mmCIF file of C-alpha atoms and ligand atoms in Angstrom:
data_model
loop_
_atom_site.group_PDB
_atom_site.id
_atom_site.type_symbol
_atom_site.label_atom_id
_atom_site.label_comp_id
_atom_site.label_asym_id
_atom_site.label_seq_id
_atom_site.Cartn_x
_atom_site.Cartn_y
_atom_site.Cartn_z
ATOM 1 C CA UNK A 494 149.472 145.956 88.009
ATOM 2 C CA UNK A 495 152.202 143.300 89.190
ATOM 3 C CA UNK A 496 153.714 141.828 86.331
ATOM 4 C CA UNK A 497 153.146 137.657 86.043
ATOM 5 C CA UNK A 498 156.568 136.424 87.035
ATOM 6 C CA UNK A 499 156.334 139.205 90.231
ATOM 7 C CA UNK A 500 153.381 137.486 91.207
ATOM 8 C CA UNK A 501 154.500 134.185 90.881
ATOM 9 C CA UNK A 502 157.234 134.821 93.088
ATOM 10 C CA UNK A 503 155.635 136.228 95.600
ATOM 11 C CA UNK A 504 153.558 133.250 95.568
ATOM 12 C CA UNK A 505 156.414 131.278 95.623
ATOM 13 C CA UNK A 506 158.021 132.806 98.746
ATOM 14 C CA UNK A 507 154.694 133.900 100.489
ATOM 15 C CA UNK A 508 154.915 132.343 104.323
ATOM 16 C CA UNK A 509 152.154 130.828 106.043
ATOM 17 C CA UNK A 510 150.781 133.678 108.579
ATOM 18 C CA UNK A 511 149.639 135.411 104.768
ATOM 19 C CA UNK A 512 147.965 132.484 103.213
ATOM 20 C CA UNK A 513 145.679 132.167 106.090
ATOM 21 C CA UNK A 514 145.229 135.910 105.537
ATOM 22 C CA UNK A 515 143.716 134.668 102.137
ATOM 23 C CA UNK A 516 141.948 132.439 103.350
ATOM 24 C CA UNK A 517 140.165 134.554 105.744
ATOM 25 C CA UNK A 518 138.859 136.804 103.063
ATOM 26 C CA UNK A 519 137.984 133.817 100.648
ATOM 27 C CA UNK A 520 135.989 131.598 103.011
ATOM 28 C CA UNK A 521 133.254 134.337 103.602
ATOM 29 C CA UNK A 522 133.107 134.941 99.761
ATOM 30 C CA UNK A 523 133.011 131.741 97.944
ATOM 31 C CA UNK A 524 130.206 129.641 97.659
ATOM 32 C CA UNK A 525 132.448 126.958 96.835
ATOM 33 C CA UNK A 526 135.257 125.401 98.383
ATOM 34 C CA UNK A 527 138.022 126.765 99.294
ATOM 35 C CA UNK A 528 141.198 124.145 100.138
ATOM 36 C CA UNK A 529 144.557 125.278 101.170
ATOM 37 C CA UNK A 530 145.537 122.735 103.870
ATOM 38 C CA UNK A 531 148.494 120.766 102.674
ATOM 39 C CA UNK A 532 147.005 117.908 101.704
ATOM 40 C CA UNK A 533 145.280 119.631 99.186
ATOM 41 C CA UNK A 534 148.299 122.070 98.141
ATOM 42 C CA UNK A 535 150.189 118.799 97.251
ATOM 43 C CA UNK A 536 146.950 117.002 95.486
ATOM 44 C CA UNK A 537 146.765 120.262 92.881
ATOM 45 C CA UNK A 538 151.074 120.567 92.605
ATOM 46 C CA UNK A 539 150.818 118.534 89.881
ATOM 47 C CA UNK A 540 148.440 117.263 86.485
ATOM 48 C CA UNK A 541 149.534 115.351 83.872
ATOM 49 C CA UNK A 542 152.888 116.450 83.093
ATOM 50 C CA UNK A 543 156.142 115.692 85.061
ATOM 51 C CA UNK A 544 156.299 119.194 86.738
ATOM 52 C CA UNK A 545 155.158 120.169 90.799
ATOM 53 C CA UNK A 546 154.872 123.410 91.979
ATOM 54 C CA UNK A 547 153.343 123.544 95.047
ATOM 55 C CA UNK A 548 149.725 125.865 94.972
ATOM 56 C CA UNK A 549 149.108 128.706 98.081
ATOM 57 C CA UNK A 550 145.251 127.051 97.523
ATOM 58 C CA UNK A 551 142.622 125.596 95.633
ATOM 59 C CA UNK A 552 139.320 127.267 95.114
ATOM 60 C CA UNK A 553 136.462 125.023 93.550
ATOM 61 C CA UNK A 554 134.279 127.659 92.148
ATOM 62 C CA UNK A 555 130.403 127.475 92.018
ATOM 63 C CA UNK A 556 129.331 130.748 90.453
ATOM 64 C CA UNK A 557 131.598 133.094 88.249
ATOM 65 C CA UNK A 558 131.518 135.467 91.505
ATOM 66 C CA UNK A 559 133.531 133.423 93.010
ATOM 67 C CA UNK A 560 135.780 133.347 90.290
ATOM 68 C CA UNK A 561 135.189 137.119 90.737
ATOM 69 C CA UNK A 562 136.118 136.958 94.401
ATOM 70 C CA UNK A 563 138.993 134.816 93.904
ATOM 71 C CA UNK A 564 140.783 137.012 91.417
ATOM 72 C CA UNK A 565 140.334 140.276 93.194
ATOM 73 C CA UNK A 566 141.659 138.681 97.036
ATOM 74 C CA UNK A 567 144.756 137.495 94.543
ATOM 75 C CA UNK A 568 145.176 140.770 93.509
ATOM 76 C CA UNK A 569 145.530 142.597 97.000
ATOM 77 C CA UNK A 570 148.140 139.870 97.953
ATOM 78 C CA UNK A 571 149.942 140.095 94.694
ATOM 79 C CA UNK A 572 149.739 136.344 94.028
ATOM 80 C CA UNK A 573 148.818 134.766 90.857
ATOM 81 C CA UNK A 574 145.721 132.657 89.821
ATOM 82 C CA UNK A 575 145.979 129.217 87.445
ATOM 83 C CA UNK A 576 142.734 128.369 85.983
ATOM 84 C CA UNK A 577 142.285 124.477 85.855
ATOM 85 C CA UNK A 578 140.137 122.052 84.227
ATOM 86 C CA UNK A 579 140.647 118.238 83.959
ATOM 87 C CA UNK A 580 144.743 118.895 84.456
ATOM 88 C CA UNK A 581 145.497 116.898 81.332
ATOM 89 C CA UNK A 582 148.278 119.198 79.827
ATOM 90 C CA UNK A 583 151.446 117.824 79.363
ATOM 91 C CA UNK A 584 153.683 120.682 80.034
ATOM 92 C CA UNK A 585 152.726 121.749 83.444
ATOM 93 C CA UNK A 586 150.438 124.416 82.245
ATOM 94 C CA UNK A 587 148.354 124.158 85.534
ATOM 95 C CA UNK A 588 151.269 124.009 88.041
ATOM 96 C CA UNK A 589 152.041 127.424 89.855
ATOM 97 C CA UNK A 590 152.825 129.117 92.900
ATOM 98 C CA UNK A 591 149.672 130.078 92.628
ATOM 99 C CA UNK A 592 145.719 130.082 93.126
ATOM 100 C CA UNK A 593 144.112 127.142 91.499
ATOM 101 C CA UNK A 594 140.712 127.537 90.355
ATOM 102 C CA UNK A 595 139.416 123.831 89.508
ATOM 103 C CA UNK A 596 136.130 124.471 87.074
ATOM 104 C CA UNK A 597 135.611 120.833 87.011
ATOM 105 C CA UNK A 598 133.539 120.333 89.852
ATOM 106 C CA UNK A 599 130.761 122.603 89.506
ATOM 107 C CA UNK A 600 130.938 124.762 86.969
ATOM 108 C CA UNK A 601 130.088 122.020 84.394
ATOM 109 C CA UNK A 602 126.812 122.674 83.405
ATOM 110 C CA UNK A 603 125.400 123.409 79.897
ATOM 111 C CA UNK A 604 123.245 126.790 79.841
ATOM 112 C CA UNK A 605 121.357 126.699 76.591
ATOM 113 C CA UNK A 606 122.089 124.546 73.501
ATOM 114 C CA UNK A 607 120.504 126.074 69.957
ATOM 115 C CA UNK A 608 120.166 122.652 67.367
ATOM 116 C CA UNK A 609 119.196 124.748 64.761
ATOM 117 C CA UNK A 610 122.369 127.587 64.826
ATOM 118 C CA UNK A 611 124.622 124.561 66.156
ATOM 119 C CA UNK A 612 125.875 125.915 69.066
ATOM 120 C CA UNK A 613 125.673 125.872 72.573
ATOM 121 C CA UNK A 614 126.298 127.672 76.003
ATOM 122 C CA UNK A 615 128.846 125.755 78.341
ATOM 123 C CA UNK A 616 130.484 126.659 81.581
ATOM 124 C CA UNK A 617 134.195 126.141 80.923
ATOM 125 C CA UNK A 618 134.034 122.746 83.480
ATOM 126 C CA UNK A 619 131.696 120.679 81.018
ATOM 127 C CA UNK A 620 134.040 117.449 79.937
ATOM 128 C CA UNK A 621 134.241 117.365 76.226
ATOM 129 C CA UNK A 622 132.601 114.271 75.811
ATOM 130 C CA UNK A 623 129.671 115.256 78.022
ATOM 131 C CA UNK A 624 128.865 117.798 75.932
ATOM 132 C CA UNK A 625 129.327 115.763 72.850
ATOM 133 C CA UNK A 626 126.366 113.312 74.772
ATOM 134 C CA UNK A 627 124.067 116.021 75.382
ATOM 135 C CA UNK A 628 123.745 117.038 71.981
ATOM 136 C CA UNK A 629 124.171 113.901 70.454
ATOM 137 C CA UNK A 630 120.505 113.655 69.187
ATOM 138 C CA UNK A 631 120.518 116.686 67.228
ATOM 139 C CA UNK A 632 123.037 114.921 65.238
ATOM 140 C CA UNK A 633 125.916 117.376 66.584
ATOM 141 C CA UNK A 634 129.026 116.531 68.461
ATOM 142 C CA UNK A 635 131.755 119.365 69.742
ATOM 143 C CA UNK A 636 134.559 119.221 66.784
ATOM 144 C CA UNK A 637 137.807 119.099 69.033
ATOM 145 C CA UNK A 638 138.512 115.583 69.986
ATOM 146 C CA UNK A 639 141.747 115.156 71.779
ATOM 147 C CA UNK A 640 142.507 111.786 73.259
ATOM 148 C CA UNK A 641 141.584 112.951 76.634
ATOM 149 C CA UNK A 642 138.331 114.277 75.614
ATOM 150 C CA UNK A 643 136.510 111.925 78.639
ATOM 151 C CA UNK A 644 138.568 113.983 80.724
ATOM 152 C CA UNK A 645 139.216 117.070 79.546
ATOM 153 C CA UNK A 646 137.583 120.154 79.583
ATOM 154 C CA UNK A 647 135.830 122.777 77.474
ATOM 155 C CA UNK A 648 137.836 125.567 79.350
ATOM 156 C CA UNK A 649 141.494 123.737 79.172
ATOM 157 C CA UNK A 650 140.709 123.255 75.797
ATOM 158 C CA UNK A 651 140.076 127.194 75.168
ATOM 159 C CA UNK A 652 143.637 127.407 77.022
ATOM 160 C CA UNK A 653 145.261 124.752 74.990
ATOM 161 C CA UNK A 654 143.758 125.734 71.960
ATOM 162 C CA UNK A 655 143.035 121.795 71.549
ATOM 163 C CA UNK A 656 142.687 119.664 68.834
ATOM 164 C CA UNK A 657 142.489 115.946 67.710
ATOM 165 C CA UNK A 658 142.970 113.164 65.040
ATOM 166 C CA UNK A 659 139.477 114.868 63.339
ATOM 167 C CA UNK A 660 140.889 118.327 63.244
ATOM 168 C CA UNK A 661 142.098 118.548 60.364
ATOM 169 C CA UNK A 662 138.314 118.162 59.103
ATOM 170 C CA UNK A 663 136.570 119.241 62.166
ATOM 171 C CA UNK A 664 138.610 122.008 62.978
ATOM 172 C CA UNK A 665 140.264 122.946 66.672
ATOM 173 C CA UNK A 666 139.267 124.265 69.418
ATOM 174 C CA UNK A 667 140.032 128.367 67.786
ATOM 175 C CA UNK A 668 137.666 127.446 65.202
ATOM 176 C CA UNK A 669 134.610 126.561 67.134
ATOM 177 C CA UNK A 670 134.719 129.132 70.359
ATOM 178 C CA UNK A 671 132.200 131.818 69.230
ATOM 179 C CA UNK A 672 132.330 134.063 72.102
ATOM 180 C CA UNK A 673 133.537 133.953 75.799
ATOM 181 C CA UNK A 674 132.470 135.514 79.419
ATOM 182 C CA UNK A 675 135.338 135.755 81.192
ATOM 183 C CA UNK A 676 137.095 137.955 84.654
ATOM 184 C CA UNK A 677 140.195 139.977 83.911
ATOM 185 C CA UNK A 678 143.439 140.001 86.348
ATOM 186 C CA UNK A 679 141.337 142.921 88.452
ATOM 187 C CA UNK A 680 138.314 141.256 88.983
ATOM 188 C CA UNK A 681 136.281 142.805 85.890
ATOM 189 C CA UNK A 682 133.899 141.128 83.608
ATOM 190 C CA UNK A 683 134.115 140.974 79.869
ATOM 191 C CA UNK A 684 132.282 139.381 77.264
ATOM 192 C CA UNK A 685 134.083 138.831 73.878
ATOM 193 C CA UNK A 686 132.237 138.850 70.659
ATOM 194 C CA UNK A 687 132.663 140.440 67.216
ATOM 195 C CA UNK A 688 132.808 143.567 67.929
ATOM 196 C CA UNK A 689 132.971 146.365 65.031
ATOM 197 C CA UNK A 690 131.513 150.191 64.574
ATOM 198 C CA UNK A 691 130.261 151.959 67.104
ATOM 199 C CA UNK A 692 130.411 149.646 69.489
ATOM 200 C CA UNK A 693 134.293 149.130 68.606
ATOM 201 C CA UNK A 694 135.096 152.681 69.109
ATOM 202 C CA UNK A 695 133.532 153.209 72.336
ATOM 203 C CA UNK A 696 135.144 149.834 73.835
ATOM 204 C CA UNK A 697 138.639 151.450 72.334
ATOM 205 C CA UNK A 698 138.108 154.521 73.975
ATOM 206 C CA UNK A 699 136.817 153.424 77.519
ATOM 207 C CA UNK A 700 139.425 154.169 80.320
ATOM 208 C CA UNK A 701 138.982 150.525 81.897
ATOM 209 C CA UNK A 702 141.452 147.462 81.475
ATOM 210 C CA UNK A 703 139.239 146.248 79.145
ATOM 211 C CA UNK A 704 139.851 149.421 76.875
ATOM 212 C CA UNK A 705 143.085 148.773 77.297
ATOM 213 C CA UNK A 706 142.853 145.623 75.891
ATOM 214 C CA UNK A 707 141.433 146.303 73.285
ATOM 215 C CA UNK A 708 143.514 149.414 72.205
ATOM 216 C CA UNK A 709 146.798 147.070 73.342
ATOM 217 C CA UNK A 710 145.847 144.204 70.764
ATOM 218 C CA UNK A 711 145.059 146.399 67.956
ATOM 219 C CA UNK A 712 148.508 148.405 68.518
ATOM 220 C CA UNK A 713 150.470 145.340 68.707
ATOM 221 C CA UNK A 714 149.401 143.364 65.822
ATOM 222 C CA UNK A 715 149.101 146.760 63.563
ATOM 223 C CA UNK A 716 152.549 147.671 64.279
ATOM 224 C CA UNK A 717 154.287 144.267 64.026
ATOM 225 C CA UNK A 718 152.253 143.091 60.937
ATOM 226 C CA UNK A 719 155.149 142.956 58.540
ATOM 227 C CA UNK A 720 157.235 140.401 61.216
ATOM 228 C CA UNK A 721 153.720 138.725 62.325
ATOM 229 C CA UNK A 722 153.142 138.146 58.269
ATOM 230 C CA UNK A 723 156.420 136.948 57.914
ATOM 231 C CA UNK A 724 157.284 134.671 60.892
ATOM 232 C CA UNK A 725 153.990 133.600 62.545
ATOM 233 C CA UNK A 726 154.734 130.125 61.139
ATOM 234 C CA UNK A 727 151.507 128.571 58.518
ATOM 235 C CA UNK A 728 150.692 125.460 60.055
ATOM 236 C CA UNK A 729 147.075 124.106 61.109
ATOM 237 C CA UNK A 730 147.887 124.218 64.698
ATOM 238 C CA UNK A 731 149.720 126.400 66.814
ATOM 239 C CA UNK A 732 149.647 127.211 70.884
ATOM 240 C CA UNK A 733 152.869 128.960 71.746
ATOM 241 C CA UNK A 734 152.432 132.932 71.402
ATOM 242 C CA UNK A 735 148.913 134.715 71.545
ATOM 243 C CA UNK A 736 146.960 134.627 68.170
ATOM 244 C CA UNK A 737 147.935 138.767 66.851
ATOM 245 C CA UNK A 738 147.766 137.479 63.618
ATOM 246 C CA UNK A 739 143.961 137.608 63.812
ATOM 247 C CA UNK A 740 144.011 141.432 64.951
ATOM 248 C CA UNK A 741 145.915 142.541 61.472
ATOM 249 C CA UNK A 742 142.720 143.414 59.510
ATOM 250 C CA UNK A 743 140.478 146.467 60.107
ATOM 251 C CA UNK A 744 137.161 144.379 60.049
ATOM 252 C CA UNK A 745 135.324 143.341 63.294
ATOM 253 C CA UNK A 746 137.889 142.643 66.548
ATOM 254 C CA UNK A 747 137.015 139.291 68.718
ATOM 255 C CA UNK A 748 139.109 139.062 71.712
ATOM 256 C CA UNK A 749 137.746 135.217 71.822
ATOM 257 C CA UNK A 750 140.574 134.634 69.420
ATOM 258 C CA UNK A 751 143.082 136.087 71.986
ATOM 259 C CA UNK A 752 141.789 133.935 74.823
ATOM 260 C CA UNK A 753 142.359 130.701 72.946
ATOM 261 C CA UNK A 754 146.004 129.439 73.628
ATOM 262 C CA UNK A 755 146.470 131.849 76.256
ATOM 263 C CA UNK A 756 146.578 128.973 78.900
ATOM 264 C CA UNK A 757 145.092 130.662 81.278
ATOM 265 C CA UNK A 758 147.770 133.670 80.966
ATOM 266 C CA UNK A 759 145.074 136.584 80.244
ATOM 267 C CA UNK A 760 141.765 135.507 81.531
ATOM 268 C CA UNK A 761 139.822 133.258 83.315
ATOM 269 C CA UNK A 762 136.734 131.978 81.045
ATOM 270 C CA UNK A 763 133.242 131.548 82.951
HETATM 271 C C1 FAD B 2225 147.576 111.032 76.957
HETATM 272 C C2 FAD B 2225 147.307 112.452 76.511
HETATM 273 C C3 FAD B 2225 146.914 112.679 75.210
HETATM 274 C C4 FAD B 2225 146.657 113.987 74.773
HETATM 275 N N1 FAD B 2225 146.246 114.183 73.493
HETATM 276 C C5 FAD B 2225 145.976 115.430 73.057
HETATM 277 C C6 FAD B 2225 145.490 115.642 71.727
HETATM 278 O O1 FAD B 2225 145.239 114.718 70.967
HETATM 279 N N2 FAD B 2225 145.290 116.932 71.335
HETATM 280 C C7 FAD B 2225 145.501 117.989 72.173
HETATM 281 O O2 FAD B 2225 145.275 119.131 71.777
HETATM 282 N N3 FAD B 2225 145.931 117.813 73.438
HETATM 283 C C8 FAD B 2225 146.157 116.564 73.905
HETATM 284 N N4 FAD B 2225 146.560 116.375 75.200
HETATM 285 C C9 FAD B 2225 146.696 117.548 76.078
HETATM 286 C C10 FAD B 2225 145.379 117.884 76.854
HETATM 287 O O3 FAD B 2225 144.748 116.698 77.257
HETATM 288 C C11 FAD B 2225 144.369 118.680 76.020
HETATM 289 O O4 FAD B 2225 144.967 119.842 75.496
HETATM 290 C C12 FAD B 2225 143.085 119.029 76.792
HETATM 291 O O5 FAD B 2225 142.175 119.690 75.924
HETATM 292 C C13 FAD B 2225 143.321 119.903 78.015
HETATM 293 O O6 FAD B 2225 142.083 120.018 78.707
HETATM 294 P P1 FAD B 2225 142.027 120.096 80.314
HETATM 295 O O7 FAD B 2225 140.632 120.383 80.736
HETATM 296 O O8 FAD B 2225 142.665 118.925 80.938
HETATM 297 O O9 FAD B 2225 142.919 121.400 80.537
HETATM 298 P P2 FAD B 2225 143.912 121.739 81.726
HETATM 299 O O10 FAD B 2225 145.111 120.877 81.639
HETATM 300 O O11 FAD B 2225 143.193 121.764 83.018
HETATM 301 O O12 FAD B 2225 144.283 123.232 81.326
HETATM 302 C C14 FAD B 2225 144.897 123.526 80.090
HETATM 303 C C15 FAD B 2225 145.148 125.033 79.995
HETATM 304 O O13 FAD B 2225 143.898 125.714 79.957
HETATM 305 C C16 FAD B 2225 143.837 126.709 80.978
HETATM 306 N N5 FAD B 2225 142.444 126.777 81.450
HETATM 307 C C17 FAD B 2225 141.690 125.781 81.981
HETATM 308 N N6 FAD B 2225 140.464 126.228 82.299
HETATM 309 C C18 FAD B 2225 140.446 127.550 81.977
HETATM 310 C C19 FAD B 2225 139.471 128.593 82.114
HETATM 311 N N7 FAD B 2225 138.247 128.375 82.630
HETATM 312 N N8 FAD B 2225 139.809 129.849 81.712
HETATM 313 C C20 FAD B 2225 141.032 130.115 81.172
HETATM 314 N N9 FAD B 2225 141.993 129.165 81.019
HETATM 315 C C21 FAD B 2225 141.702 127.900 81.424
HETATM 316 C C22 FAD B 2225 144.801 126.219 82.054
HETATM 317 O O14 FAD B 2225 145.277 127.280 82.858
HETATM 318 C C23 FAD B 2225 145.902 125.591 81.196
HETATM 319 O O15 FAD B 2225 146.799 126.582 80.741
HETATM 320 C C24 FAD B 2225 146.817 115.080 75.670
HETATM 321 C C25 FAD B 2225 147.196 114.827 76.993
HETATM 322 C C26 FAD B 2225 147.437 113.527 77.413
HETATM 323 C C27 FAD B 2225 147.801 113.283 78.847
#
């Protein structure tokens, strides 16, 4: 598999005749949208930070198949994908030479909302404060509040790891992600829970990228634990790295805790 920077400069370089390639394959697979004219390229270069990077595309999924689709056309023409929600990050975290995949237009639904177990079943699109409205008669709200929470998403927020002035009693955005479905850089699905026993061992032993994952994580944070221990700085908040320091104990393994503050880097949530 291409490493990240490979794809992004391919992506960077990649000439016209190619990108209407893409486009060939996507139109007859998405269910959404799918905008690479130029207008649109230049529209999605940029989001709230100063940085612009023009985009080969935009897809505006519907369904997590054509999330599905998206990644695995990406993959045959080596060329990254950017997962974007309400483009609100401040240090061009959804800027790339690369495929844009804007949840915010349709996947913003909520599937299933449980008052009692306080919790509920988003697609990554949902705007924070939308979901905040929905369950606002059961008393609840969604903890992470940062200032652009009319704006921002669910799913930026699981890539920003975001938090707000109420964190420090509400908790961020790590604390309150339970589980995620989400499509890995070939096109498989994956849903991350607490996973422990049985059901531990056979994910660590399956031959799939998922495995790999799984086995990868475990092997990293086991054998850097002393360093991770010792330099992972203590503070409430934290977004630059991946979270290993939540794969040091033997007890049950969540990948969820990976995916937040991975800005998009490792998967794309559904
Ligand atoms: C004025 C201003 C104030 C802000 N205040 C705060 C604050 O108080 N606290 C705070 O934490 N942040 C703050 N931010 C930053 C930002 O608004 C938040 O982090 C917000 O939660 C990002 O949400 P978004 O939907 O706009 O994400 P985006 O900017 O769209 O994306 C953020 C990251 O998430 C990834 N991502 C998006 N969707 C998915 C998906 N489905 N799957 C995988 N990865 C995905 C993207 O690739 C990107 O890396 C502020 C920004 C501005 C402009």
């Amino acid at each position: 598999m291409p490493l990240l920077y490979e794809t992004a400069r391919k992506g960077a370089t990649i000439n016209e005749a190619e990108i209407g390639m893409i486009v060939d394959k996507l139109k007859p697979q998405i269910s959404g949208e799918v905008r690479m004219d130029k207008y649109n390229r230049l529209m999605y270069s940029t989001d709230a930070s100063m940085y612009q990077m023009t985009p080969i595309g935009v897809v505006i999924p519907r369904t997590a198949d054509d999330v599905e689709a998206a990644i695995r056309i990406a993959k045959e023409h080596g060329v990254p994908v950017m997962p974007r929600g309400g483009g609100t990050a401040l240090a061009g975290q959804t800027t790339n030479h690369a495929i844009i995949i804007d949840f915010s237009k349709y996947m913003r639904n909520i599937v299933e909302v449980s008052p009692e177990e306080r919790w509920a079943k988003v697609q990554p699109g949902i705007v924070n404060n939308h979901l905040s409205a929905a369950v606002r008669n059961h008393g609840l709200m969604y903890g992470p509040d940062p200032v652009t929470s009319a704006r921002a998403t669910i799913g930026g927020g699981i890539g920003n790891n975001s938090c707000g002035p109420h964190s420090v009693i509400y908790g961020k955005t790590l604390d309150h992600i339970l589980e995620v479905d989400a499509i890995l850089s070939d096109g498989s699905r994956v849903h991350f829970a607490p996973t422990t026993g049985s059901l531990l061992e056979d994910k660590m032993s399956e031959n799939t990228l998922e495995g790999a994952i799984y086995r990868e994580t475990r092997r990293l944070a086991w054998e850097n634990s002393a360093e991770i221990e010792q330099r992972f700085p203590k503070i409430l908040r934290r977004v630059m790295g991946y979270n290993l320091d939540d794969f040091m104990g033997e007890g049950p393994m969540n990948l969820t805790r990976a995916v937040v503050g991975s800005e998009g880097t490792l998967v794309a949530v559904t």
